CSV table of C-alpha atoms in Angstrom, one decimal:
chain,number,residue,atom,x,y,z
A,10,UNK,CA,21.6,118.5,68.8
A,11,UNK,CA,21.9,114.8,69.6
A,12,UNK,CA,19.1,113.3,71.3
A,13,UNK,CA,18.9,113.0,75.3
A,14,UNK,CA,20.7,116.4,75.3
A,15,UNK,CA,17.5,118.6,76.5
A,16,UNK,CA,16.5,120.5,73.5
A,17,UNK,CA,13.0,119.3,74.4
A,18,UNK,CA,12.9,120.3,77.8
A,19,UNK,CA,14.7,123.2,77.9
A,20,UNK,CA,11.6,124.7,75.0
A,21,UNK,CA,9.1,123.1,77.7
A,22,UNK,CA,10.3,125.4,80.4
A,23,UNK,CA,10.9,128.1,78.4
A,24,UNK,CA,7.3,128.2,76.9
A,25,UNK,CA,5.7,127.3,80.3
A,26,UNK,CA,7.6,130.6,81.8
A,27,UNK,CA,6.7,132.6,79.1
A,28,UNK,CA,2.8,131.0,79.1
A,29,UNK,CA,2.7,131.9,82.9
A,30,UNK,CA,3.6,135.5,82.4
A,31,UNK,CA,1.1,136.1,79.6
A,32,UNK,CA,2.9,135.6,76.5
A,33,UNK,CA,1.6,133.8,73.5
A,34,UNK,CA,4.5,131.0,72.4
A,35,UNK,CA,4.3,129.0,68.9
A,36,UNK,CA,6.1,125.8,69.2
A,37,UNK,CA,6.3,123.7,65.9
A,38,UNK,CA,6.1,120.0,67.3
A,39,UNK,CA,6.9,117.7,64.6
A,40,UNK,CA,7.9,114.7,66.8
A,41,UNK,CA,4.9,115.3,69.4
A,42,UNK,CA,7.4,115.8,72.1
A,43,UNK,CA,6.1,118.9,73.2
A,44,UNK,CA,2.6,118.2,73.4
A,45,UNK,CA,2.7,117.2,76.8
A,46,UNK,CA,2.6,121.0,77.8
A,47,UNK,CA,-1.2,120.6,77.4
A,48,UNK,CA,-1.5,118.2,80.3
A,49,UNK,CA,-0.5,118.5,84.6
A,50,UNK,CA,2.7,116.4,85.0
A,51,UNK,CA,3.1,114.2,87.6
A,52,UNK,CA,5.2,114.6,90.4
A,53,UNK,CA,7.0,110.8,90.4
A,54,UNK,CA,9.8,109.8,93.1
A,55,UNK,CA,12.7,111.9,91.7
A,56,UNK,CA,10.4,115.4,91.3
A,57,UNK,CA,9.6,114.4,95.0
A,58,UNK,CA,13.3,114.2,96.5
A,59,UNK,CA,14.0,117.0,94.4
A,60,UNK,CA,11.2,119.3,95.8
A,61,UNK,CA,12.1,118.6,99.6
A,62,UNK,CA,15.8,118.8,99.0
A,63,UNK,CA,15.0,122.4,97.8
A,64,UNK,CA,12.1,123.2,100.8
A,65,UNK,CA,9.4,123.5,98.5
A,66,UNK,CA,6.2,122.3,99.8
A,67,UNK,CA,3.4,124.2,97.8
A,68,UNK,CA,4.2,123.0,94.3
A,69,UNK,CA,1.2,121.7,92.3
A,70,UNK,CA,1.6,120.6,88.7
A,71,UNK,CA,-0.6,122.4,86.1
A,72,UNK,CA,-1.7,122.6,82.1
A,73,UNK,CA,-0.7,124.8,80.1
A,74,UNK,CA,-3.4,126.4,77.6
A,75,UNK,CA,-2.3,124.9,74.8
A,76,UNK,CA,-3.7,125.1,70.8
A,77,UNK,CA,-3.1,122.2,68.1
A,78,UNK,CA,-2.5,123.5,64.9
A,79,UNK,CA,-2.8,121.6,61.8
A,80,UNK,CA,-2.4,122.4,58.3
A,81,UNK,CA,-5.0,119.9,57.0
A,82,UNK,CA,-7.4,120.6,59.4
A,83,UNK,CA,-8.0,117.0,60.8
A,84,UNK,CA,-6.2,116.6,64.0
A,85,UNK,CA,-6.0,120.0,65.1
A,86,UNK,CA,-7.1,123.7,64.6
A,87,UNK,CA,-6.9,124.7,60.9
A,88,UNK,CA,-4.5,126.8,59.9
A,89,UNK,CA,-6.1,129.2,58.1
A,90,UNK,CA,-4.5,132.0,55.3
A,91,UNK,CA,-5.1,134.1,52.7
A,92,UNK,CA,-3.3,133.7,49.0
A,93,UNK,CA,-2.7,137.7,49.3
A,94,UNK,CA,-1.4,137.5,53.2
A,95,UNK,CA,0.9,134.0,51.7
A,96,UNK,CA,2.3,136.4,49.1
A,97,UNK,CA,4.4,135.6,45.7
A,98,UNK,CA,7.6,134.6,47.2
A,99,UNK,CA,6.1,131.8,49.6
A,100,UNK,CA,3.7,130.4,47.5
A,101,UNK,CA,6.7,130.0,44.9
A,102,UNK,CA,8.1,128.1,47.2
A,103,UNK,CA,5.2,125.8,48.0
A,104,UNK,CA,4.3,125.4,44.3
A,105,UNK,CA,8.0,124.6,43.7
A,106,UNK,CA,8.1,127.3,41.0
A,107,UNK,CA,11.2,128.3,39.0
A,108,UNK,CA,12.4,131.7,39.2
A,109,UNK,CA,10.9,132.9,35.9
A,110,UNK,CA,7.8,131.5,37.6
A,111,UNK,CA,8.1,133.3,40.3
A,112,UNK,CA,8.5,136.0,39.2
A,113,UNK,CA,5.4,136.1,36.8
A,114,UNK,CA,3.8,134.8,40.1
A,115,UNK,CA,5.4,138.3,41.5
A,116,UNK,CA,3.8,140.5,38.6
A,117,UNK,CA,0.0,138.7,39.2
A,118,UNK,CA,0.5,139.4,42.9
A,119,UNK,CA,1.2,143.3,41.8
A,120,UNK,CA,-1.1,143.7,39.3
A,121,UNK,CA,-4.0,142.6,41.6
A,122,UNK,CA,-2.6,145.2,44.2
A,123,UNK,CA,-2.3,147.9,42.0
A,124,UNK,CA,-5.8,147.4,41.0
A,125,UNK,CA,-6.8,146.9,44.8
A,126,UNK,CA,-8.3,142.8,44.2
A,127,UNK,CA,-7.5,140.7,47.1
A,128,UNK,CA,-6.7,137.2,46.3
A,129,UNK,CA,-8.7,135.3,48.9
A,130,UNK,CA,-8.2,131.6,47.5
A,131,UNK,CA,-6.9,129.8,44.6
A,132,UNK,CA,-9.6,130.4,42.5
A,133,UNK,CA,-9.3,133.8,42.8
A,134,UNK,CA,-5.5,133.6,42.1
A,135,UNK,CA,-6.6,131.6,38.9
A,136,UNK,CA,-9.1,134.3,38.1
A,137,UNK,CA,-6.3,136.6,38.1
A,138,UNK,CA,-3.8,134.3,35.9
A,139,UNK,CA,-6.7,134.5,33.6
A,140,UNK,CA,-6.5,137.8,33.6
A,141,UNK,CA,-2.9,138.6,33.1
A,142,UNK,CA,-2.6,136.1,30.6
A,143,UNK,CA,-5.8,137.5,28.4
A,144,UNK,CA,-3.7,140.9,29.0
A,145,UNK,CA,0.1,139.1,28.8
A,146,UNK,CA,0.6,142.6,26.2
A,147,UNK,CA,0.0,145.3,28.0
A,148,UNK,CA,0.8,144.0,31.2
A,149,UNK,CA,4.2,142.9,30.3
A,150,UNK,CA,4.8,146.4,28.7
A,151,UNK,CA,4.3,147.9,32.1
A,152,UNK,CA,5.2,145.3,35.3
A,153,UNK,CA,7.9,143.1,33.0
A,154,UNK,CA,7.5,140.6,30.8
A,155,UNK,CA,4.9,137.5,31.2
A,156,UNK,CA,5.2,134.7,28.9
A,157,UNK,CA,1.6,132.4,28.5
A,158,UNK,CA,4.0,129.5,29.2
A,159,UNK,CA,5.0,130.5,32.3
A,160,UNK,CA,1.0,131.2,33.5
A,161,UNK,CA,0.1,127.8,32.0
A,162,UNK,CA,3.0,126.2,34.2
A,163,UNK,CA,1.7,128.0,37.2
A,164,UNK,CA,-2.3,127.2,36.6
A,165,UNK,CA,-1.1,123.5,36.2
A,166,UNK,CA,1.0,123.7,39.6
A,167,UNK,CA,-2.5,124.9,41.3
A,168,UNK,CA,-4.1,121.7,40.2
């Protein structure tokens, strides 16, 4: 929507209402418009006039419980997840893999799942890719073609 149409204010009002009801709210705040929810507002002249018109006497500004999440963990709470929880489709998008490479990544995840192996971090994924590469013939027969070129491309994307 266009600038100044009330999108951020609408989101803040909804978030404040849900928060008062005890419902957790997740908002992506790319521009920083919503960060003010963490601080109590101030009753400016327009607000005081409106409160008086409505006969509201007990209004008080209040802060809302806010956690700032940060993918890089530098300016907020770090976002943490495991490779297994991300899954092959999301990881393939993050790594900008093509369809064939995504398929090989999906096979790698399936082999790990079938063997009860969790892929917690990138080192686990690298080890699993090495295993798939070393056992490509057997794995290709059971799960579908796994080429060394695709495995190599995935490994390079992980650098």
